[in-house]
Amino acid sequence: MSNPYFIFKNFTIRQDRSAMKVCSDACLFGAWVAKEVAGDPAVNFILDIGTGTGLLALMLAQKSAAAIDAIDVDENAFLQAKENITASEWPARIQAFEADARTFRGHQKYDLVISNPPFFEND
């Protein structure tokens, strides 16, 4: 069984309810994207599709001033992301939604859309 939490420098990710756990590829992807958008005045609104634990949204929040919408179709993942976001330093800038990306309508046009797709064995 994996650890129910993962501690980063500025936030903790609880992952006991989410099917998608913290993994190396998500951390590397999040760090790379966060570095690319850090201080970029053109990136004001970000959409994280399939947020899972909220990891990517939190990594981006710590490096940018953007407002972030984080969506997940899975109720447990949405609740986990909401818990992690609320416990972070940036709950005023990140909003979690239980929503399907195919029907979700944000309140603004997004400057950046990110998604760390789930990976499946033998697929």
mmCIF file of N, CA and C in Angstrom:
data_model
loop_
_atom_site.group_PDB
_atom_site.id
_atom_site.type_symbol
_atom_site.label_atom_id
_atom_site.label_comp_id
_atom_site.label_asym_id
_atom_site.label_seq_id
_atom_site.Cartn_x
_atom_site.Cartn_y
_atom_site.Cartn_z
ATOM 1 N N MET A 1 0.844 -1.192 0.000
ATOM 2 C CA MET A 1 0.000 0.000 0.000
ATOM 3 C C MET A 1 0.879 1.241 0.000
ATOM 4 N N SER A 2 0.525 2.214 -0.814
ATOM 5 C CA SER A 2 1.304 3.438 -0.879
ATOM 6 C C SER A 2 1.031 4.318 0.337
ATOM 7 N N ASN A 3 1.931 5.246 0.540
ATOM 8 C CA ASN A 3 1.822 6.181 1.645
ATOM 9 C C ASN A 3 0.561 7.042 1.462
ATOM 10 N N PRO A 4 -0.204 7.328 2.530
ATOM 11 C CA PRO A 4 -1.426 8.132 2.372
ATOM 12 C C PRO A 4 -1.155 9.626 2.156
ATOM 13 N N TYR A 5 0.102 10.040 2.203
ATOM 14 C CA TYR A 5 0.442 11.440 1.962
ATOM 15 C C TYR A 5 1.841 11.527 1.359
ATOM 16 N N PHE A 6 2.120 12.675 0.739
ATOM 17 C CA PHE A 6 3.414 12.941 0.133
ATOM 18 C C PHE A 6 3.742 14.376 0.486
ATOM 19 N N ILE A 7 4.866 14.613 1.129
ATOM 20 C CA ILE A 7 5.225 15.954 1.594
ATOM 21 C C ILE A 7 6.183 16.626 0.615
ATOM 22 N N PHE A 8 5.769 17.789 0.123
ATOM 23 C CA PHE A 8 6.621 18.631 -0.709
ATOM 24 C C PHE A 8 7.141 19.760 0.176
ATOM 25 N N LYS A 9 7.988 20.599 -0.370
ATOM 26 C CA LYS A 9 8.576 21.685 0.415
ATOM 27 C C LYS A 9 7.514 22.639 0.974
ATOM 28 N N ASN A 10 6.523 23.010 0.146
ATOM 29 C CA ASN A 10 5.535 24.017 0.554
ATOM 30 C C ASN A 10 4.112 23.506 0.714
ATOM 31 N N PHE A 11 3.891 22.218 0.499
ATOM 32 C CA PHE A 11 2.545 21.672 0.668
ATOM 33 C C PHE A 11 2.615 20.159 0.822
ATOM 34 N N THR A 12 1.527 19.608 1.313
ATOM 35 C CA THR A 12 1.407 18.164 1.485
ATOM 36 C C THR A 12 0.258 17.672 0.616
ATOM 37 N N ILE A 13 0.469 16.545 -0.040
ATOM 38 C CA ILE A 13 -0.573 15.918 -0.841
ATOM 39 C C ILE A 13 -1.066 14.687 -0.102
ATOM 40 N N ARG A 14 -2.318 14.705 0.275
ATOM 41 C CA ARG A 14 -2.952 13.501 0.814
ATOM 42 C C ARG A 14 -3.459 12.737 -0.400
ATOM 43 N N GLN A 15 -3.293 11.421 -0.383
ATOM 44 C CA GLN A 15 -3.641 10.640 -1.560
ATOM 45 C C GLN A 15 -4.380 9.351 -1.224
ATOM 46 N N ASP A 16 -4.960 9.275 -0.048
ATOM 47 C CA ASP A 16 -5.629 8.045 0.387
ATOM 48 C C ASP A 16 -6.953 7.784 -0.325
ATOM 49 N N ARG A 17 -7.603 8.828 -0.853
ATOM 50 C CA ARG A 17 -8.899 8.635 -1.529
ATOM 51 C C ARG A 17 -8.809 8.679 -3.042
ATOM 52 N N SER A 18 -7.689 9.120 -3.562
ATOM 53 C CA SER A 18 -7.551 9.270 -5.007
ATOM 54 C C SER A 18 -6.906 8.034 -5.623
ATOM 55 N N ALA A 19 -7.450 7.589 -6.741
ATOM 56 C CA ALA A 19 -6.885 6.426 -7.439
ATOM 57 C C ALA A 19 -5.522 6.761 -8.028
ATOM 58 N N MET A 20 -5.326 8.013 -8.404
ATOM 59 C CA MET A 20 -4.064 8.424 -9.014
ATOM 60 C C MET A 20 -3.140 8.992 -7.936
ATOM 61 N N LYS A 21 -2.104 8.244 -7.603
ATOM 62 C CA LYS A 21 -1.156 8.627 -6.553
ATOM 63 C C LYS A 21 -0.055 9.516 -7.123
ATOM 64 N N VAL A 22 0.672 10.175 -6.234
ATOM 65 C CA VAL A 22 1.829 10.958 -6.633
ATOM 66 C C VAL A 22 2.842 10.005 -7.256
ATOM 67 N N CYS A 23 3.365 10.392 -8.415
ATOM 68 C CA CYS A 23 4.360 9.556 -9.085
ATOM 69 C C CYS A 23 5.437 10.453 -9.687
ATOM 70 N N SER A 24 6.541 9.858 -10.062
ATOM 71 C CA SER A 24 7.679 10.618 -10.590
ATOM 72 C C SER A 24 7.321 11.427 -11.824
ATOM 73 N N ASP A 25 6.579 10.828 -12.759
ATOM 74 C CA ASP A 25 6.273 11.558 -13.994
ATOM 75 C C ASP A 25 5.419 12.791 -13.719
ATOM 76 N N ALA A 26 4.483 12.697 -12.774
ATOM 77 C CA ALA A 26 3.652 13.860 -12.437
ATOM 78 C C ALA A 26 4.503 14.949 -11.788
ATOM 79 N N CYS A 27 5.420 14.572 -10.923
ATOM 80 C CA CYS A 27 6.296 15.553 -10.270
ATOM 81 C C CYS A 27 7.206 16.239 -11.292
ATOM 82 N N LEU A 28 7.769 15.464 -12.203
ATOM 83 C CA LEU A 28 8.639 16.039 -13.234
ATOM 84 C C LEU A 28 7.861 16.944 -14.183
ATOM 85 N N PHE A 29 6.688 16.479 -14.612
ATOM 86 C CA PHE A 29 5.843 17.278 -15.497
ATOM 87 C C PHE A 29 5.436 18.581 -14.809
ATOM 88 N N GLY A 30 4.980 18.483 -13.565
ATOM 89 C CA GLY A 30 4.564 19.663 -12.819
ATOM 90 C C GLY A 30 5.692 20.659 -12.619
ATOM 91 N N ALA A 31 6.885 20.157 -12.302
ATOM 92 C CA ALA A 31 8.039 21.037 -12.097
ATOM 93 C C ALA A 31 8.415 21.740 -13.398
ATOM 94 N N TRP A 32 8.373 21.000 -14.506
ATOM 95 C CA TRP A 32 8.723 21.584 -15.800
ATOM 96 C C TRP A 32 7.725 22.677 -16.196
ATOM 97 N N VAL A 33 6.433 22.371 -16.106
ATOM 98 C CA VAL A 33 5.414 23.356 -16.484
ATOM 99 C C VAL A 33 5.467 24.558 -15.546
ATOM 100 N N ALA A 34 5.623 24.325 -14.253
ATOM 101 C CA ALA A 34 5.693 25.427 -13.285
ATOM 102 C C ALA A 34 6.866 26.353 -13.598
ATOM 103 N N LYS A 35 7.996 25.778 -13.973
ATOM 104 C CA LYS A 35 9.163 26.591 -14.325
ATOM 105 C C LYS A 35 8.878 27.427 -15.573
ATOM 106 N N GLU A 36 8.193 26.837 -16.529
ATOM 107 C CA GLU A 36 7.880 27.544 -17.775
ATOM 108 C C GLU A 36 6.927 28.724 -17.552
ATOM 109 N N VAL A 37 5.996 28.613 -16.617
ATOM 110 C CA VAL A 37 5.006 29.676 -16.411
ATOM 111 C C VAL A 37 5.386 30.639 -15.287
ATOM 112 N N ALA A 38 6.429 30.324 -14.540
ATOM 113 C CA ALA A 38 6.835 31.173 -13.412
ATOM 114 C C ALA A 38 7.066 32.611 -13.873
ATOM 115 N N GLY A 39 6.303 33.512 -13.301
ATOM 116 C CA GLY A 39 6.456 34.930 -13.606
ATOM 117 C C GLY A 39 5.977 35.365 -14.980
ATOM 118 N N ASP A 40 5.344 34.494 -15.738
ATOM 119 C CA ASP A 40 4.860 34.854 -17.073
ATOM 120 C C ASP A 40 3.569 35.661 -16.936
ATOM 121 N N PRO A 41 3.592 36.947 -17.279
ATOM 122 C CA PRO A 41 2.394 37.776 -17.119
ATOM 123 C C PRO A 41 1.258 37.403 -18.070
ATOM 124 N N ALA A 42 1.542 36.580 -19.074
ATOM 125 C CA ALA A 42 0.508 36.170 -20.026
ATOM 126 C C ALA A 42 -0.314 34.989 -19.512
ATOM 127 N N VAL A 43 0.124 34.360 -18.440
ATOM 128 C CA VAL A 43 -0.595 33.200 -17.898
ATOM 129 C C VAL A 43 -1.328 33.635 -16.625
ATOM 130 N N ASN A 44 -2.614 33.933 -16.799
ATOM 131 C CA ASN A 44 -3.442 34.407 -15.687
ATOM 132 C C ASN A 44 -4.493 33.399 -15.246
ATOM 133 N N PHE A 45 -4.906 32.526 -16.173
ATOM 134 C CA PHE A 45 -5.938 31.535 -15.872
ATOM 135 C C PHE A 45 -5.492 30.171 -16.388
ATOM 136 N N ILE A 46 -5.492 29.185 -15.486
ATOM 137 C CA ILE A 46 -5.032 27.840 -15.814
ATOM 138 C C ILE A 46 -6.143 26.841 -15.529
ATOM 139 N N LEU A 47 -6.288 25.856 -16.399
ATOM 140 C CA LEU A 47 -7.218 24.753 -16.189
ATOM 141 C C LEU A 47 -6.414 23.463 -16.069
ATOM 142 N N ASP A 48 -6.626 22.734 -14.980
ATOM 143 C CA ASP A 48 -5.997 21.429 -14.747
ATOM 144 C C ASP A 48 -7.081 20.368 -14.928
ATOM 145 N N ILE A 49 -6.986 19.607 -16.016
ATOM 146 C CA ILE A 49 -7.987 18.580 -16.319
ATOM 147 C C ILE A 49 -7.543 17.248 -15.724
ATOM 148 N N GLY A 50 -8.426 16.622 -14.959
ATOM 149 C CA GLY A 50 -8.103 15.355 -14.310
ATOM 150 C C GLY A 50 -7.134 15.580 -13.174
ATOM 151 N N THR A 51 -7.461 16.510 -12.302
ATOM 152 C CA THR A 51 -6.525 16.969 -11.279
ATOM 153 C C THR A 51 -6.106 15.898 -10.272
ATOM 154 N N GLY A 52 -6.919 14.864 -10.082
ATOM 155 C CA GLY A 52 -6.538 13.805 -9.129
ATOM 156 C C GLY A 52 -6.399 14.357 -7.721
ATOM 157 N N THR A 53 -5.191 14.374 -7.202
ATOM 158 C CA THR A 53 -4.932 14.883 -5.854
ATOM 159 C C THR A 53 -4.786 16.400 -5.822
ATOM 160 N N GLY A 54 -4.725 17.033 -6.996
ATOM 161 C CA GLY A 54 -4.496 18.477 -7.073
ATOM 162 C C GLY A 54 -3.018 18.822 -7.187
ATOM 163 N N LEU A 55 -2.176 17.823 -7.372
ATOM 164 C CA LEU A 55 -0.728 18.023 -7.402
ATOM 165 C C LEU A 55 -0.287 19.088 -8.397
ATOM 166 N N LEU A 56 -0.692 18.970 -9.662
ATOM 167 C CA LEU A 56 -0.234 19.930 -10.668
ATOM 168 C C LEU A 56 -0.749 21.335 -10.382
ATOM 169 N N ALA A 57 -1.993 21.446 -9.969
ATOM 170 C CA ALA A 57 -2.555 22.759 -9.635
ATOM 171 C C ALA A 57 -1.745 23.418 -8.516
ATOM 172 N N LEU A 58 -1.376 22.645 -7.510
ATOM 173 C CA LEU A 58 -0.600 23.187 -6.394
ATOM 174 C C LEU A 58 0.821 23.547 -6.817
ATOM 175 N N MET A 59 1.430 22.727 -7.652
ATOM 176 C CA MET A 59 2.780 23.043 -8.134
ATOM 177 C C MET A 59 2.779 24.335 -8.949
ATOM 178 N N LEU A 60 1.739 24.532 -9.758
ATOM 179 C CA LEU A 60 1.641 25.760 -10.548
ATOM 180 C C LEU A 60 1.327 26.967 -9.676
ATOM 181 N N ALA A 61 0.517 26.775 -8.659
ATOM 182 C CA ALA A 61 0.158 27.879 -7.765
ATOM 183 C C ALA A 61 1.371 28.411 -7.009
ATOM 184 N N GLN A 62 2.294 27.522 -6.671
ATOM 185 C CA GLN A 62 3.450 27.996 -5.910
ATOM 186 C C GLN A 62 4.456 28.761 -6.771
ATOM 187 N N LYS A 63 4.363 28.632 -8.094
ATOM 188 C CA LYS A 63 5.319 29.304 -8.979
ATOM 189 C C LYS A 63 4.708 30.420 -9.823
ATOM 190 N N SER A 64 3.391 30.560 -9.796
ATOM 191 C CA SER A 64 2.747 31.606 -10.598
ATOM 192 C C SER A 64 1.693 32.316 -9.765
ATOM 193 N N ALA A 65 1.197 33.396 -10.298
ATOM 194 C CA ALA A 65 0.127 34.143 -9.626
ATOM 195 C C ALA A 65 -1.231 33.866 -10.265
ATOM 196 N N ALA A 66 -1.284 32.877 -11.138
ATOM 197 C CA ALA A 66 -2.500 32.577 -11.898
ATOM 198 C C ALA A 66 -3.622 32.037 -11.018
ATOM 199 N N ALA A 67 -4.844 32.262 -11.468
ATOM 200 C CA ALA A 67 -6.022 31.616 -10.889
ATOM 201 C C ALA A 67 -6.136 30.258 -11.572
ATOM 202 N N ILE A 68 -6.429 29.221 -10.804
ATOM 203 C CA ILE A 68 -6.416 27.862 -11.340
ATOM 204 C C ILE A 68 -7.733 27.161 -11.054
ATOM 205 N N ASP A 69 -8.322 26.586 -12.095
ATOM 206 C CA ASP A 69 -9.478 25.707 -11.939
ATOM 207 C C ASP A 69 -8.958 24.283 -12.109
ATOM 208 N N ALA A 70 -9.314 23.419 -11.162
ATOM 209 C CA ALA A 70 -8.871 22.025 -11.180
ATOM 210 C C ALA A 70 -10.117 21.147 -11.224
ATOM 211 N N ILE A 71 -10.235 20.334 -12.274
ATOM 212 C CA ILE A 71 -11.436 19.507 -12.414
ATOM 213 C C ILE A 71 -11.088 18.027 -12.417
ATOM 214 N N ASP A 72 -12.014 17.241 -11.895
ATOM 215 C CA ASP A 72 -11.901 15.788 -11.975
ATOM 216 C C ASP A 72 -13.302 15.202 -11.989
ATOM 217 N N VAL A 73 -13.502 14.209 -12.821
ATOM 218 C CA VAL A 73 -14.806 13.571 -12.965
ATOM 219 C C VAL A 73 -15.088 12.610 -11.802
ATOM 220 N N ASP A 74 -14.035 12.119 -11.154
ATOM 221 C CA ASP A 74 -14.176 11.164 -10.060
ATOM 222 C C ASP A 74 -14.442 11.896 -8.743
ATOM 223 N N GLU A 75 -15.519 11.525 -8.051
ATOM 224 C CA GLU A 75 -15.894 12.218 -6.819
ATOM 225 C C GLU A 75 -14.809 12.139 -5.763
ATOM 226 N N ASN A 76 -14.213 10.962 -5.553
ATOM 227 C CA ASN A 76 -13.173 10.832 -4.531
ATOM 228 C C ASN A 76 -11.941 11.655 -4.865
ATOM 229 N N ALA A 77 -11.563 11.685 -6.129
ATOM 230 C CA ALA A 77 -10.422 12.502 -6.539
ATOM 231 C C ALA A 77 -10.732 13.982 -6.312
ATOM 232 N N PHE A 78 -11.919 14.414 -6.709
ATOM 233 C CA PHE A 78 -12.331 15.802 -6.493
ATOM 234 C C PHE A 78 -12.265 16.165 -5.015
ATOM 235 N N LEU A 79 -12.798 15.295 -4.146
ATOM 236 C CA LEU A 79 -12.780 15.567 -2.702
ATOM 237 C C LEU A 79 -11.357 15.612 -2.156
ATOM 238 N N GLN A 80 -10.496 14.730 -2.660
ATOM 239 C CA GLN A 80 -9.099 14.719 -2.234
ATOM 240 C C GLN A 80 -8.393 15.996 -2.675
ATOM 241 N N ALA A 81 -8.601 16.396 -3.925
ATOM 242 C CA ALA A 81 -7.997 17.629 -4.429
ATOM 243 C C ALA A 81 -8.473 18.826 -3.614
ATOM 244 N N LYS A 82 -9.755 18.871 -3.346
ATOM 245 C CA LYS A 82 -10.315 19.982 -2.559
ATOM 246 C C LYS A 82 -9.678 20.037 -1.170
ATOM 247 N N GLU A 83 -9.504 18.867 -0.546
ATOM 248 C CA GLU A 83 -8.849 18.793 0.769
ATOM 249 C C GLU A 83 -7.413 19.325 0.688
ATOM 250 N N ASN A 84 -6.672 18.903 -0.318
ATOM 251 C CA ASN A 84 -5.279 19.337 -0.460
ATOM 252 C C ASN A 84 -5.175 20.826 -0.768
ATOM 253 N N ILE A 85 -6.066 21.315 -1.592
ATOM 254 C CA ILE A 85 -6.070 22.740 -1.933
ATOM 255 C C ILE A 85 -6.410 23.583 -0.710
ATOM 256 N N THR A 86 -7.420 23.177 0.035
ATOM 257 C CA THR A 86 -7.839 23.918 1.226
ATOM 258 C C THR A 86 -6.724 23.988 2.265
ATOM 259 N N ALA A 87 -5.935 22.930 2.378
ATOM 260 C CA ALA A 87 -4.850 22.877 3.365
ATOM 261 C C ALA A 87 -3.593 23.608 2.894
ATOM 262 N N SER A 88 -3.578 24.078 1.653
ATOM 263 C CA SER A 88 -2.390 24.722 1.097
ATOM 264 C C SER A 88 -2.361 26.219 1.406
ATOM 265 N N GLU A 89 -1.315 26.864 0.921
ATOM 266 C CA GLU A 89 -1.173 28.313 1.057
ATOM 267 C C GLU A 89 -1.979 29.087 0.018
ATOM 268 N N TRP A 90 -2.593 28.372 -0.946
ATOM 269 C CA TRP A 90 -3.207 29.047 -2.095
ATOM 270 C C TRP A 90 -4.686 28.726 -2.321
ATOM 271 N N PRO A 91 -5.475 28.493 -1.291
ATOM 272 C CA PRO A 91 -6.878 28.128 -1.546
ATOM 273 C C PRO A 91 -7.695 29.244 -2.198
ATOM 274 N N ALA A 92 -7.258 30.470 -2.101
ATOM 275 C CA ALA A 92 -7.997 31.574 -2.718
ATOM 276 C C ALA A 92 -7.796 31.613 -4.230
ATOM 277 N N ARG A 93 -6.733 30.962 -4.743
ATOM 278 C CA ARG A 93 -6.447 31.004 -6.172
ATOM 279 C C ARG A 93 -6.749 29.712 -6.911
ATOM 280 N N ILE A 94 -7.066 28.649 -6.170
ATOM 281 C CA ILE A 94 -7.355 27.373 -6.821
ATOM 282 C C ILE A 94 -8.773 26.953 -6.468
ATOM 283 N N GLN A 95 -9.544 26.648 -7.475
ATOM 284 C CA GLN A 95 -10.910 26.187 -7.255
ATOM 285 C C GLN A 95 -11.063 24.800 -7.870
ATOM 286 N N ALA A 96 -11.547 23.850 -7.065
ATOM 287 C CA ALA A 96 -11.758 22.485 -7.541
ATOM 288 C C ALA A 96 -13.218 22.287 -7.919
ATOM 289 N N PHE A 97 -13.424 21.527 -8.997
ATOM 290 C CA PHE A 97 -14.760 21.217 -9.475
ATOM 291 C C PHE A 97 -14.861 19.720 -9.752
ATOM 292 N N GLU A 98 -15.978 19.121 -9.364
ATOM 293 C CA GLU A 98 -16.271 17.757 -9.792
ATOM 294 C C GLU A 98 -16.967 17.902 -11.135
ATOM 295 N N ALA A 99 -16.238 17.626 -12.198
ATOM 296 C CA ALA A 99 -16.775 17.889 -13.526
ATOM 297 C C ALA A 99 -16.078 17.037 -14.576
ATOM 298 N N ASP A 100 -16.805 16.812 -15.652
ATOM 299 C CA ASP A 100 -16.293 16.102 -16.822
ATOM 300 C C ASP A 100 -15.737 17.156 -17.783
ATOM 301 N N ALA A 101 -14.527 16.952 -18.261
ATOM 302 C CA ALA A 101 -13.893 17.921 -19.161
ATOM 303 C C ALA A 101 -14.698 18.131 -20.443
ATOM 304 N N ARG A 102 -15.469 17.134 -20.829
ATOM 305 C CA ARG A 102 -16.248 17.255 -22.070
ATOM 306 C C ARG A 102 -17.410 18.224 -21.944
ATOM 307 N N THR A 103 -17.868 18.489 -20.717
ATOM 308 C CA THR A 103 -19.015 19.375 -20.529
ATOM 309 C C THR A 103 -18.709 20.577 -19.635
ATOM 310 N N PHE A 104 -17.528 20.625 -19.034
ATOM 311 C CA PHE A 104 -17.166 21.718 -18.122
ATOM 312 C C PHE A 104 -17.051 23.033 -18.879
ATOM 313 N N ARG A 105 -17.646 24.062 -18.321
ATOM 314 C CA ARG A 105 -17.547 25.406 -18.877
ATOM 315 C C ARG A 105 -16.992 26.318 -17.794
ATOM 316 N N GLY A 106 -15.763 26.756 -17.977
ATOM 317 C CA GLY A 106 -15.138 27.662 -17.022
ATOM 318 C C GLY A 106 -15.746 29.053 -17.117
ATOM 319 N N HIS A 107 -15.357 29.889 -16.199
ATOM 320 C CA HIS A 107 -15.885 31.249 -16.153
ATOM 321 C C HIS A 107 -15.048 32.226 -16.961
ATOM 322 N N GLN A 108 -13.945 31.733 -17.524
ATOM 323 C CA GLN A 108 -13.078 32.600 -18.303
ATOM 324 C C GLN A 108 -12.356 31.770 -19.360
ATOM 325 N N LYS A 109 -11.659 32.460 -20.241
ATOM 326 C CA LYS A 109 -10.824 31.789 -21.233
ATOM 327 C C LYS A 109 -9.505 31.443 -20.536
ATOM 328 N N TYR A 110 -9.010 30.233 -20.744
ATOM 329 C CA TYR A 110 -7.783 29.793 -20.086
ATOM 330 C C TYR A 110 -6.569 30.104 -20.949
ATOM 331 N N ASP A 111 -5.525 30.566 -20.294
ATOM 332 C CA ASP A 111 -4.260 30.830 -20.968
ATOM 333 C C ASP A 111 -3.422 29.558 -21.085
ATOM 334 N N LEU A 112 -3.692 28.602 -20.206
ATOM 335 C CA LEU A 112 -2.947 27.353 -20.190
ATOM 336 C C LEU A 112 -3.875 26.232 -19.733
ATOM 337 N N VAL A 113 -3.858 25.128 -20.439
ATOM 338 C CA VAL A 113 -4.613 23.939 -20.060
ATOM 339 C C VAL A 113 -3.602 22.824 -19.886
ATOM 340 N N ILE A 114 -3.618 22.175 -18.719
ATOM 341 C CA ILE A 114 -2.688 21.080 -18.461
ATOM 342 C C ILE A 114 -3.457 19.822 -18.087
ATOM 343 N N SER A 115 -2.821 18.695 -18.313
ATOM 344 C CA SER A 115 -3.389 17.414 -17.918
ATOM 345 C C SER A 115 -2.265 16.396 -17.868
ATOM 346 N N ASN A 116 -2.190 15.669 -16.791
ATOM 347 C CA ASN A 116 -1.252 14.563 -16.700
ATOM 348 C C ASN A 116 -2.094 13.311 -16.879
ATOM 349 N N PRO A 117 -2.092 12.754 -18.079
ATOM 350 C CA PRO A 117 -3.009 11.637 -18.340
ATOM 351 C C PRO A 117 -2.709 10.419 -17.465
ATOM 352 N N PRO A 118 -3.733 9.704 -17.109
ATOM 353 C CA PRO A 118 -3.497 8.483 -16.356
ATOM 354 C C PRO A 118 -2.819 7.438 -17.242
ATOM 355 N N PHE A 119 -2.048 6.598 -16.622
ATOM 356 C CA PHE A 119 -1.345 5.562 -17.350
ATOM 357 C C PHE A 119 -1.870 4.220 -16.875
ATOM 358 N N PHE A 120 -2.050 3.296 -17.799
ATOM 359 C CA PHE A 120 -2.600 1.990 -17.488
ATOM 360 C C PHE A 120 -1.636 0.910 -17.952
ATOM 361 N N GLU A 121 -1.562 -0.160 -17.211
ATOM 362 C CA GLU A 121 -0.738 -1.275 -17.636
ATOM 363 C C GLU A 121 -1.346 -1.905 -18.871
ATOM 364 N N ASN A 122 -0.504 -2.365 -19.785
ATOM 365 C CA ASN A 122 -0.914 -3.046 -21.015
ATOM 366 C C ASN A 122 -1.835 -2.203 -21.892
ATOM 367 N N ASP A 123 -1.661 -0.901 -21.901
ATOM 368 C CA ASP A 123 -2.478 -0.026 -22.730
ATOM 369 C C ASP A 123 -1.609 0.974 -23.448
#
